[in-house]
Coordinates of C-alpha atoms in Angstrom, one line a residue:
M2 CA 113.0 75.5 70.4
V3 CA 113.4 75.5 74.2
A4 CA 110.6 74.8 76.6
F5 CA 110.3 76.1 80.1
N6 CA 107.8 74.2 82.3
E7 CA 106.3 77.1 84.1
A8 CA 102.7 78.2 83.4
Y9 CA 102.7 80.5 80.4
S10 CA 103.0 84.2 81.0
A11 CA 103.9 87.0 78.6
L12 CA 106.1 88.4 81.3
W13 CA 108.6 85.6 80.9
K14 CA 111.4 86.7 78.6
A15 CA 114.3 84.8 77.1
Y16 CA 117.5 86.3 75.6
E17 CA 120.4 85.0 73.7
G18 CA 123.0 87.7 74.3
A19 CA 121.1 91.0 73.8
T20 CA 118.5 89.4 71.4
E21 CA 115.1 88.7 72.7
L22 CA 113.7 85.3 71.5
F23 CA 110.3 84.8 70.0
H24 CA 107.9 83.6 72.8
F25 CA 105.0 81.2 72.4
R26 CA 102.8 78.8 74.4
A27 CA 104.4 75.3 74.4
N28 CA 102.8 72.0 75.2
G29 CA 99.5 73.7 75.9
F30 CA 100.6 75.4 79.2
A31 CA 104.3 76.1 79.3
N32 CA 106.6 78.8 77.9
G33 CA 108.5 78.2 74.7
W34 CA 111.0 80.2 72.7
R35 CA 112.1 79.7 69.1
I36 CA 115.8 79.2 68.4
L37 CA 116.8 79.6 64.8
H38 CA 120.3 77.9 64.9
D39 CA 122.1 74.9 66.3
G40 CA 124.0 75.0 69.6
P41 CA 125.9 75.5 71.6
F42 CA 124.2 78.6 72.9
E43 CA 123.5 80.4 76.2
I44 CA 120.0 81.6 77.0
T45 CA 119.0 83.8 79.8
I46 CA 115.4 83.5 81.1
R47 CA 114.0 86.3 83.2
Y48 CA 110.6 87.0 84.8
V49 CA 110.2 90.8 84.2
P50 CA 108.5 91.8 87.5
Q51 CA 111.4 90.3 89.5
R52 CA 113.8 92.9 88.3
T53 CA 111.4 95.6 89.3
L54 CA 111.2 94.2 92.8
V55 CA 114.9 93.7 93.4
T56 CA 115.8 97.1 92.0
N57 CA 113.3 99.0 94.1
I58 CA 114.1 97.1 97.3
Y59 CA 117.7 98.1 97.0
V60 CA 116.8 101.7 96.2
S61 CA 114.2 101.9 99.0
A62 CA 116.6 100.4 101.5
V63 CA 119.4 102.8 100.7
L64 CA 117.1 105.8 100.7
I65 CA 115.5 104.8 103.9
F66 CA 118.9 104.7 105.6
I67 CA 120.0 108.0 104.0
L68 CA 116.7 109.8 104.8
A69 CA 116.6 108.5 108.4
L70 CA 120.1 109.8 108.9
F71 CA 119.1 113.2 107.3
V72 CA 116.0 113.6 109.5
Y73 CA 118.0 112.7 112.6
L74 CA 120.7 115.2 111.9
R75 CA 118.2 117.9 111.0
A76 CA 116.2 117.3 114.2
R77 CA 119.4 117.8 116.2
S78 CA 120.5 120.9 114.5
S79 CA 117.2 122.8 114.1
K80 CA 114.5 124.1 116.4
S81 CA 110.8 123.6 115.9
V82 CA 109.0 126.7 114.8
A83 CA 106.0 125.7 116.8
R84 CA 105.1 127.6 120.0
E85 CA 105.2 125.5 123.1
V86 CA 101.9 125.5 125.0
A87 CA 101.9 125.3 128.8
Y88 CA 100.0 122.2 130.0
S89 CA 99.0 121.5 133.6
A90 CA 98.4 117.8 133.2
P91 CA 99.2 115.6 136.2
R92 CA 102.6 114.1 136.0
W93 CA 101.3 110.6 136.3
S94 CA 98.8 110.8 133.5
G95 CA 101.2 110.2 130.6
L96 CA 103.0 107.4 132.4
L97 CA 99.7 105.8 133.3
A98 CA 98.5 106.0 129.7
F99 CA 101.7 104.4 128.3
G100 CA 101.7 101.8 131.0
I101 CA 98.2 100.7 130.3
L102 CA 98.9 100.7 126.5
G103 CA 101.9 98.5 127.2
L104 CA 99.7 96.0 129.0
V105 CA 97.0 96.1 126.4
S106 CA 99.6 95.3 123.7
L107 CA 100.1 91.9 125.4
V108 CA 96.4 91.0 125.0
P109 CA 97.2 88.5 122.1
L110 CA 98.8 86.2 124.7
L111 CA 95.3 85.6 126.0
W112 CA 94.2 84.2 122.7
F113 CA 96.4 81.0 122.7
R114 CA 95.8 77.6 124.2
E115 CA 98.7 75.6 125.5
G116 CA 100.9 74.0 122.8
T117 CA 98.7 75.2 119.8
L118 CA 99.0 77.6 116.9
I119 CA 96.1 79.9 115.9
T120 CA 95.6 79.2 112.2
G121 CA 93.0 78.0 109.7
A122 CA 90.2 79.7 107.7
D123 CA 91.5 83.1 106.5
I124 CA 94.6 83.2 108.9
N125 CA 96.9 80.6 107.2
F126 CA 99.9 81.2 109.5
P127 CA 103.0 79.8 107.8
L128 CA 104.6 76.8 109.3
D129 CA 107.9 78.0 108.0
P130 CA 108.0 81.8 108.2
L131 CA 111.5 82.1 106.7
A132 CA 110.5 80.0 103.7
R133 CA 107.2 82.0 103.2
F134 CA 109.2 85.3 103.3
G135 CA 111.7 83.9 100.9
N136 CA 108.9 82.9 98.6
R137 CA 107.5 86.4 98.6
L138 CA 110.7 87.8 97.3
F139 CA 110.0 86.2 94.0
A140 CA 107.6 87.5 91.4
W141 CA 106.9 84.0 90.2
G142 CA 105.7 81.2 92.6
V143 CA 107.1 77.8 91.6
S144 CA 105.7 75.7 94.5
A145 CA 103.0 73.8 92.7
N146 CA 101.2 73.2 89.4
G147 CA 102.5 75.2 86.6
G148 CA 103.6 78.1 88.8
V149 CA 101.7 81.4 89.2
D150 CA 102.4 85.1 89.1
Q151 CA 102.6 86.5 92.6
S152 CA 104.0 89.9 92.0
S153 CA 100.9 91.5 93.5
L154 CA 101.9 89.9 96.8
F155 CA 105.0 92.1 97.1
S156 CA 102.9 94.3 99.4
S157 CA 103.0 91.5 102.0
L158 CA 106.8 91.6 102.3
I159 CA 106.7 93.7 105.5
F160 CA 104.1 91.5 107.2
H161 CA 105.9 88.3 106.4
G162 CA 109.2 90.0 107.1
V163 CA 108.1 90.5 110.7
Q164 CA 107.2 86.8 111.0
A165 CA 110.6 85.9 109.5
L166 CA 112.4 88.3 111.9
F167 CA 111.0 86.5 114.9
A168 CA 111.6 83.1 113.4
A169 CA 115.2 83.8 112.5
P170 CA 116.6 83.4 116.1
G171 CA 115.0 80.0 116.3
F172 CA 112.1 80.7 118.5
A173 CA 109.4 78.0 118.8
L174 CA 106.7 78.5 116.1
V175 CA 104.0 79.3 118.7
W176 CA 106.2 82.1 120.1
V177 CA 106.8 83.5 116.6
E178 CA 103.1 83.8 116.2
R179 CA 102.6 85.3 119.6
L180 CA 105.4 87.9 119.2
E181 CA 104.1 88.8 115.8
L182 CA 100.6 89.5 117.1
I183 CA 101.9 91.5 120.0
F184 CA 104.0 93.6 117.7
W185 CA 101.1 94.5 115.4
N186 CA 98.7 95.0 118.3
A187 CA 101.2 97.4 120.0
L188 CA 101.6 99.4 116.7
L189 CA 97.8 99.5 116.3
G190 CA 97.4 101.0 119.7
A191 CA 100.4 103.3 119.7
S192 CA 99.7 104.8 116.3
F193 CA 96.1 105.8 117.3
F194 CA 97.2 107.0 120.7
I195 CA 99.9 109.3 119.2
F196 CA 97.4 110.7 116.7
I197 CA 94.7 111.4 119.3
R198 CA 97.2 112.9 121.8
E199 CA 98.5 115.3 119.1
L200 CA 94.9 116.1 118.0
I201 CA 93.6 117.1 121.5
G202 CA 96.8 117.9 123.3
K203 CA 99.3 116.1 125.6
R204 CA 97.5 117.1 128.8
W205 CA 94.6 114.9 127.6
S206 CA 96.6 111.7 127.8
V207 CA 94.0 109.9 129.9
A208 CA 91.3 110.8 127.4
A209 CA 93.5 109.7 124.5
L210 CA 94.0 106.4 126.3
A211 CA 90.2 105.9 126.6
V212 CA 89.7 106.6 122.9
T213 CA 92.5 104.2 122.0
C214 CA 90.7 101.5 124.1
F215 CA 87.7 102.0 121.9
W216 CA 89.9 101.8 118.8
L217 CA 91.4 98.5 120.0
F218 CA 88.3 96.7 121.5
N219 CA 85.3 97.5 119.3
P220 CA 83.5 94.8 117.4
Y221 CA 85.0 95.7 114.1
R222 CA 88.5 95.1 115.6
I223 CA 87.3 91.7 116.9
V224 CA 86.3 90.7 113.4
M225 CA 89.6 92.0 112.0
W226 CA 91.7 89.8 114.4
T227 CA 89.4 86.8 113.8
E228 CA 90.5 86.9 110.2
T229 CA 93.9 88.4 110.9
N230 CA 93.1 90.7 108.0
V231 CA 96.5 92.1 107.0
A232 CA 95.1 94.9 104.8
T233 CA 92.7 96.2 107.4
L234 CA 95.4 95.9 110.1
A235 CA 97.9 97.8 107.9
G236 CA 95.3 100.5 107.0
S237 CA 94.4 100.9 110.7
I238 CA 98.0 101.5 111.6
A239 CA 99.0 103.7 108.6
L240 CA 96.0 106.0 108.6
P241 CA 96.5 107.4 112.1
L242 CA 100.2 107.8 111.5
F243 CA 99.5 109.7 108.3
L244 CA 97.1 112.0 110.1
V245 CA 99.4 112.8 113.0
T246 CA 102.3 113.5 110.6
A247 CA 100.1 115.7 108.4
L248 CA 98.8 117.5 111.5
K249 CA 102.3 118.2 112.7
V250 CA 103.2 119.7 109.3
F251 CA 100.0 121.8 109.3
R252 CA 100.8 123.1 112.8
A253 CA 104.4 123.9 111.7
K254 CA 105.8 121.4 114.1
L255 CA 107.4 119.4 111.3
N256 CA 108.9 120.8 108.1
P257 CA 107.3 119.6 104.7
H258 CA 110.3 117.6 103.6
S259 CA 110.6 115.6 106.9
G260 CA 106.9 115.1 106.8
G261 CA 107.0 113.7 103.2
V262 CA 109.8 111.3 104.1
L263 CA 107.8 110.1 107.1
I264 CA 104.7 109.6 105.0
G265 CA 106.8 107.5 102.6
M266 CA 108.0 105.3 105.4
I267 CA 104.5 105.0 106.9
L268 CA 103.2 103.9 103.5
L269 CA 105.9 101.3 103.4
L270 CA 104.9 100.1 106.9
G271 CA 101.3 99.9 105.8
S272 CA 102.1 98.3 102.4
G273 CA 100.0 95.3 103.5
M274 CA 97.0 97.4 102.4
G275 CA 97.9 96.4 98.8
L276 CA 96.6 92.9 99.5
N277 CA 93.1 94.3 99.5
P278 CA 92.4 97.1 96.9
P279 CA 89.2 98.4 98.6
I280 CA 91.0 99.0 101.9
M281 CA 93.8 100.6 100.0
V282 CA 91.4 102.9 98.2
L283 CA 89.6 103.9 101.3
T284 CA 92.8 104.5 103.3
L285 CA 94.4 106.7 100.6
G286 CA 91.1 108.3 99.9
T287 CA 90.8 109.4 103.5
A288 CA 94.4 110.7 103.5
L289 CA 93.6 112.6 100.3
L290 CA 90.5 114.1 101.8
F291 CA 92.5 115.3 104.8
Y292 CA 95.2 116.8 102.6
L293 CA 92.6 118.6 100.4
G294 CA 90.9 119.9 103.5
G295 CA 94.2 121.3 104.7
L296 CA 94.8 122.9 101.3
V297 CA 91.4 124.7 101.7
R298 CA 92.3 125.9 105.2
T299 CA 95.7 127.2 104.2
W300 CA 94.7 128.8 100.8
R301 CA 94.3 132.4 102.0
K302 CA 97.8 132.4 103.7
K303 CA 100.5 132.4 101.1
S304 CA 103.3 131.0 103.3
A305 CA 101.1 128.3 104.8
R306 CA 99.7 127.4 101.4
A307 CA 103.2 127.1 100.0
R308 CA 104.3 124.9 102.9
W309 CA 101.3 122.6 102.4
L310 CA 101.8 122.3 98.7
L311 CA 105.4 121.5 99.2
F312 CA 104.4 118.8 101.7
G313 CA 102.1 117.3 99.1
L314 CA 105.0 117.2 96.5
F315 CA 107.3 115.5 99.0
I316 CA 104.6 113.0 99.8
F317 CA 104.3 112.1 96.2
V318 CA 108.0 111.9 95.6
W319 CA 109.1 109.9 98.6
S320 CA 106.0 107.6 98.7
G321 CA 106.8 106.6 95.2
V322 CA 110.5 106.2 95.7
L323 CA 110.2 104.1 98.8
N324 CA 107.2 102.0 97.7
L325 CA 107.4 101.6 93.9
F326 CA 108.3 97.9 94.3
W327 CA 104.8 97.1 95.5
I328 CA 102.7 100.0 94.2
L329 CA 103.5 99.2 90.6
P330 CA 102.4 95.5 90.8
F331 CA 99.4 96.6 92.9
T332 CA 98.3 99.0 90.2
V333 CA 98.7 96.3 87.5
A334 CA 96.7 93.8 89.5
L335 CA 94.0 96.5 90.1
V336 CA 93.7 97.2 86.4
A337 CA 93.6 93.5 85.6
S338 CA 90.8 93.0 88.2
A339 CA 88.9 96.0 86.7
Q340 CA 89.1 94.4 83.2
A341 CA 87.8 91.1 84.6
S342 CA 85.0 92.6 86.8
S343 CA 82.2 92.5 84.3
G344 CA 80.8 89.4 86.0
L345 CA 80.2 91.4 89.2
E346 CA 78.9 94.7 87.8
G347 CA 75.4 96.1 88.0
F348 CA 72.7 93.7 89.2
Q349 CA 75.1 90.8 89.7
L350 CA 77.2 92.9 92.1
L351 CA 74.0 93.8 94.0
N352 CA 73.0 90.1 94.2
W353 CA 76.4 89.2 95.7
V354 CA 76.3 92.0 98.2
E355 CA 72.7 91.2 99.2
G356 CA 73.8 88.0 101.0
L357 CA 76.3 90.0 103.0
S358 CA 73.9 92.8 103.8
R359 CA 71.1 90.7 105.3
D360 CA 72.0 91.9 108.8
T361 CA 73.6 95.3 108.1
S362 CA 70.6 97.3 109.4
L363 CA 71.2 100.9 110.5
W364 CA 70.9 99.8 114.1
N365 CA 73.6 97.1 113.7
V366 CA 76.0 99.3 111.6
L367 CA 75.8 102.2 114.0
R368 CA 76.9 99.8 116.7
L369 CA 79.7 98.3 114.5
Q370 CA 78.0 94.9 114.5
G371 CA 77.4 94.2 110.8
A372 CA 79.5 91.1 110.2
W373 CA 77.4 88.5 108.4
D374 CA 78.8 85.5 110.3
W375 CA 77.6 87.0 113.6
Y376 CA 74.1 86.2 112.6
Q377 CA 74.4 83.0 110.5
N378 CA 74.9 79.3 111.3
Y379 CA 76.5 76.4 109.5
K380 CA 73.9 73.7 109.9
S381 CA 72.9 74.2 113.5
E382 CA 76.3 75.6 114.6
P383 CA 76.9 79.3 114.8
Y384 CA 79.9 80.6 112.9
I385 CA 80.6 83.0 115.8
P386 CA 79.6 81.5 119.2
Y387 CA 80.0 84.7 121.3
A388 CA 77.9 86.8 118.9
K389 CA 74.7 85.6 120.6
I390 CA 75.8 87.3 123.9
Y391 CA 76.1 90.7 122.1
R392 CA 72.6 90.2 120.6
E393 CA 70.9 89.1 123.8
N394 CA 72.7 90.6 126.8
L395 CA 71.0 93.9 127.9
A396 CA 74.1 95.4 129.4
L397 CA 76.1 94.8 126.2
I398 CA 73.3 96.1 124.0
T399 CA 73.3 99.3 126.1
I400 CA 77.1 99.7 126.0
S401 CA 77.0 99.1 122.2
I402 CA 75.2 102.4 121.8
L403 CA 77.9 104.3 123.7
P404 CA 80.4 105.0 120.9
F405 CA 77.7 106.5 118.7
A406 CA 76.2 108.5 121.5
L407 CA 79.6 109.9 122.6
S408 CA 80.3 110.8 119.0
V409 CA 77.2 112.8 118.7
F410 CA 78.0 114.5 122.0
G411 CA 81.5 115.3 120.8
L412 CA 80.4 116.7 117.5
I413 CA 77.9 119.0 119.2
Y414 CA 80.2 120.4 121.9
T415 CA 83.5 120.6 120.2
R416 CA 84.6 124.0 118.8
Q417 CA 86.8 122.4 116.1
R418 CA 84.5 123.0 113.1
W419 CA 86.9 121.6 110.5
W420 CA 87.2 118.3 112.5
I421 CA 83.5 118.2 112.9
G422 CA 83.2 118.1 109.1
F423 CA 86.0 115.6 108.7
A424 CA 84.6 113.2 111.3
L425 CA 81.0 113.6 109.9
I426 CA 82.1 112.7 106.4
L427 CA 83.9 109.6 107.6
I428 CA 81.0 108.4 109.7
T429 CA 78.4 109.2 107.1
I430 CA 80.3 107.3 104.3
G431 CA 81.1 104.5 106.6
V432 CA 77.6 104.0 107.9
V433 CA 75.7 104.5 104.6
F434 CA 77.9 102.4 102.4
G435 CA 78.6 99.9 105.2
M436 CA 74.9 99.0 105.1
G437 CA 75.4 97.7 101.6
V438 CA 72.1 97.0 100.0
H439 CA 70.1 96.7 103.2
E440 CA 66.8 98.5 103.3
G441 CA 67.1 102.2 102.5
A442 CA 70.7 102.0 101.5
L443 CA 69.9 99.9 98.4
G444 CA 69.2 102.9 96.2
I445 CA 72.5 104.7 97.2
F446 CA 74.6 101.6 96.8
G447 CA 72.9 100.6 93.6
W448 CA 73.5 104.1 92.2
A449 CA 77.2 104.0 93.2
S450 CA 77.7 100.6 91.6
E451 CA 76.4 101.9 88.3
H452 CA 78.0 105.4 88.2
I453 CA 81.2 105.3 90.2
P454 CA 84.1 103.7 88.3
G455 CA 85.7 100.9 90.2
F456 CA 83.0 100.6 92.8
W457 CA 82.7 97.0 91.8
M458 CA 85.6 96.2 94.2
F459 CA 83.5 96.9 97.3
R460 CA 81.9 93.4 97.4
S461 CA 81.8 93.2 101.2
P462 CA 80.8 96.7 102.2
W463 CA 80.6 96.5 105.9
Y464 CA 84.1 94.9 106.2
K465 CA 85.6 97.8 104.2
F466 CA 83.7 101.0 105.0
T467 CA 83.5 100.4 108.8
L468 CA 87.2 101.3 108.9
L469 CA 86.0 104.9 108.2
T470 CA 83.2 104.7 110.8
T471 CA 85.6 103.6 113.6
L472 CA 88.0 106.4 112.7
G473 CA 85.3 109.0 112.6
Y474 CA 83.9 107.7 116.0
G475 CA 87.4 107.8 117.5
I476 CA 87.9 111.5 116.5
A477 CA 84.5 112.5 117.8
I478 CA 84.8 110.5 121.0
A479 CA 88.1 112.3 121.7
F480 CA 86.4 115.7 121.5
A481 CA 83.6 114.4 123.6
L482 CA 86.0 113.5 126.4
V483 CA 87.6 116.9 126.2
A484 CA 84.1 118.5 126.3
L485 CA 83.2 116.3 129.3
K486 CA 85.6 118.3 131.5
R487 CA 83.2 121.3 131.2
F488 CA 80.7 119.3 133.1
I489 CA 83.0 117.6 135.6
R490 CA 85.0 120.3 137.3
S491 CA 86.9 118.1 139.7
T492 CA 90.1 116.8 138.0
P493 CA 90.3 113.5 140.0
V494 CA 86.6 112.7 139.4
Y495 CA 87.1 113.5 135.7
H496 CA 90.1 111.1 135.5
I497 CA 88.3 108.4 137.3
S498 CA 85.3 108.8 135.0
V499 CA 87.4 108.6 131.8
L500 CA 89.4 105.6 133.1
A501 CA 86.1 103.9 133.9
L502 CA 85.0 104.6 130.4
A503 CA 88.2 103.0 129.1
G504 CA 87.6 100.0 131.2
L505 CA 84.1 99.8 129.8
F506 CA 85.4 99.8 126.2
I507 CA 87.9 97.0 127.1
A508 CA 85.2 94.9 128.8
F509 CA 82.9 95.3 125.8
G510 CA 85.6 93.6 123.7
F511 CA 85.6 90.6 126.0
P512 CA 86.3 88.0 123.2
L513 CA 89.7 89.7 122.9
L514 CA 90.3 89.2 126.6
T515 CA 89.0 85.6 126.9
G516 CA 90.3 84.4 123.6
S517 CA 86.8 83.3 122.5
L518 CA 87.2 85.1 119.2
F519 CA 89.1 81.9 118.2
P520 CA 86.7 78.9 119.0
T521 CA 88.3 75.8 120.5
K522 CA 87.7 72.2 119.6
T523 CA 85.1 71.8 122.3
E524 CA 83.1 74.7 120.9
R525 CA 83.1 73.3 117.4
Q526 CA 81.2 70.2 116.1
E527 CA 80.8 70.9 112.4
L528 CA 83.4 73.6 111.8
N529 CA 87.1 73.5 112.2
N530 CA 88.5 75.2 115.3
F531 CA 91.4 77.7 115.2
H532 CA 93.6 76.1 117.8
V533 CA 95.8 73.6 115.9
Q534 CA 98.5 71.3 117.1
V535 CA 100.4 70.4 113.9
P536 CA 101.5 66.7 113.7
S537 CA 105.2 66.2 113.3
Y538 CA 104.7 64.3 110.0
V539 CA 103.5 67.6 108.4
F540 CA 106.8 69.2 109.0
E541 CA 108.6 66.1 107.9
A542 CA 106.6 66.0 104.6
S543 CA 107.2 69.7 104.1
R544 CA 111.0 69.3 104.6
W545 CA 111.1 66.3 102.2
L546 CA 109.1 68.1 99.5
N547 CA 111.2 71.3 99.8
Q548 CA 114.4 69.3 99.5
Q549 CA 113.5 67.6 96.3
A550 CA 115.2 68.7 93.0
R551 CA 113.4 71.3 91.0
E552 CA 113.3 69.3 87.8
G553 CA 109.8 68.1 88.4
K554 CA 106.5 69.6 89.6
V555 CA 103.9 68.8 92.2
M556 CA 100.4 68.9 90.7
F557 CA 97.4 69.6 92.9
L558 CA 94.1 68.1 91.7
P559 CA 91.6 69.7 91.6
K560 CA 93.4 73.0 91.1
D561 CA 91.0 75.0 93.4
A562 CA 90.3 73.2 96.7
A563 CA 89.8 73.8 100.4
Y564 CA 92.3 72.0 102.6
N565 CA 90.6 70.3 105.6
Y566 CA 92.7 67.9 107.7
T567 CA 91.6 65.5 110.3
W568 CA 94.0 67.1 112.8
G569 CA 91.9 70.3 112.8
Y570 CA 93.3 72.6 110.2
G571 CA 90.9 74.0 107.6
S572 CA 91.7 76.8 105.1
A573 CA 91.8 77.7 101.4
G574 CA 95.6 77.7 101.7
D575 CA 97.7 74.5 102.0
V576 CA 100.3 74.0 104.8
T577 CA 102.7 71.7 102.9
F578 CA 105.1 74.2 101.4

């Protein structure tokens, strides 16, 4: 027999030539294969998911290049079938909007304190981004204990690839983190601005800017950045890009094939959604809802229906071709989670959600303030120090009602009936299920947990469903600002009013401007702070461990632990490797 000291997994295969060897569990934890003859012999050991990853990465890379070239050449040689609409927007409005968006994208620079990284808790920023990215290229993680299957983490390749891209030139680690956050924040704003601008028209650039400020500075976004939630960030970028692409195809500004290719690339960019199945389901579910709505709208026109169906076919084909390397492991992980979910079904799921729904009242959820840690303390110390200001400051309480009020105004006054329905569905689902089991929502959430397959995955409802609420609010607010022009005839006064509203949205998200979303050491007594100055010996230990021969293993005891260090770092993930 031959023993291979990695934790046993049926996906490890061994071959002698073309013959697969009999596989069994050796020494209680490792992989063993039976060999029926004496040596010498040559054995090849493979981890099956690795071949899937490598093959699909090569295929995706080649196809991305070919398809990008195809789209570029086609764009140069063809003319859009869409009719140009004459706009009388001020020349400066578009430049002003893009200029402000550019400045807003730099907001993450305000979060840092001199000489420190932002890490800890759920953030776990890698101290060696190149090594982290290299590790994610392998389906089996060998760093510690008996090894572990990490094929479900293939969806994080783009996210960690951006970190590695900024680390490769040799920038200081703190600047790698800053550049990474600026990059994603810029994409977050640009994707939504492009969508809203296409939705309401280019002449409404100032209105689109104001709506984008809401998108970037609302309380849900503050919570997302506090955790650096990769899945929510990816979904918040990919969903507007999907909608603007589909909208262009619907309006015949983009042909179905090019639209399908772009959707495939957008899904690749947003592949980080795969790290959190509920966010993935909600994002793709919203995209599917939009597509089905478009199918209904085009059904009576044969040519439009054919174009839309063709668009759907190309979405399916190119999304699969470009993303199979992470979609397949994601699906396998989702099925495995479903099989192991019996412990959180029915009443046990409701008991779990009850703790997170203690403060998700209708009042809080409508104002996007349903995060449990905004209302809870650890001993006598609040988890979120600035949350008290939102609860007690009369001006902030008043402003917090504004997104909902504007949404109602927009839904009443817009003439876009289909968009009214779409936004209403998003807001209703987001609010009702975002409340979890709080008060009147208990019956609805309880019924869903018992009758909707897979609903067990929504174990933190507000954090997931509020993505839909913010998107619905954003669409409705866009129409509200367009309708506002009926009441404000003077164009300069209108622009000043909308820009003032944008400023109000930005000011409301003050923790993003002051950096207070990441508490400092002086603001923490019991809990770890987020601003960490990593001692040099940590890097030295990491280098030493990574340079050791691979014959042995490093065993962590106990296996599951939180890592809290005297120099300030605290997280469920270790920093050593």
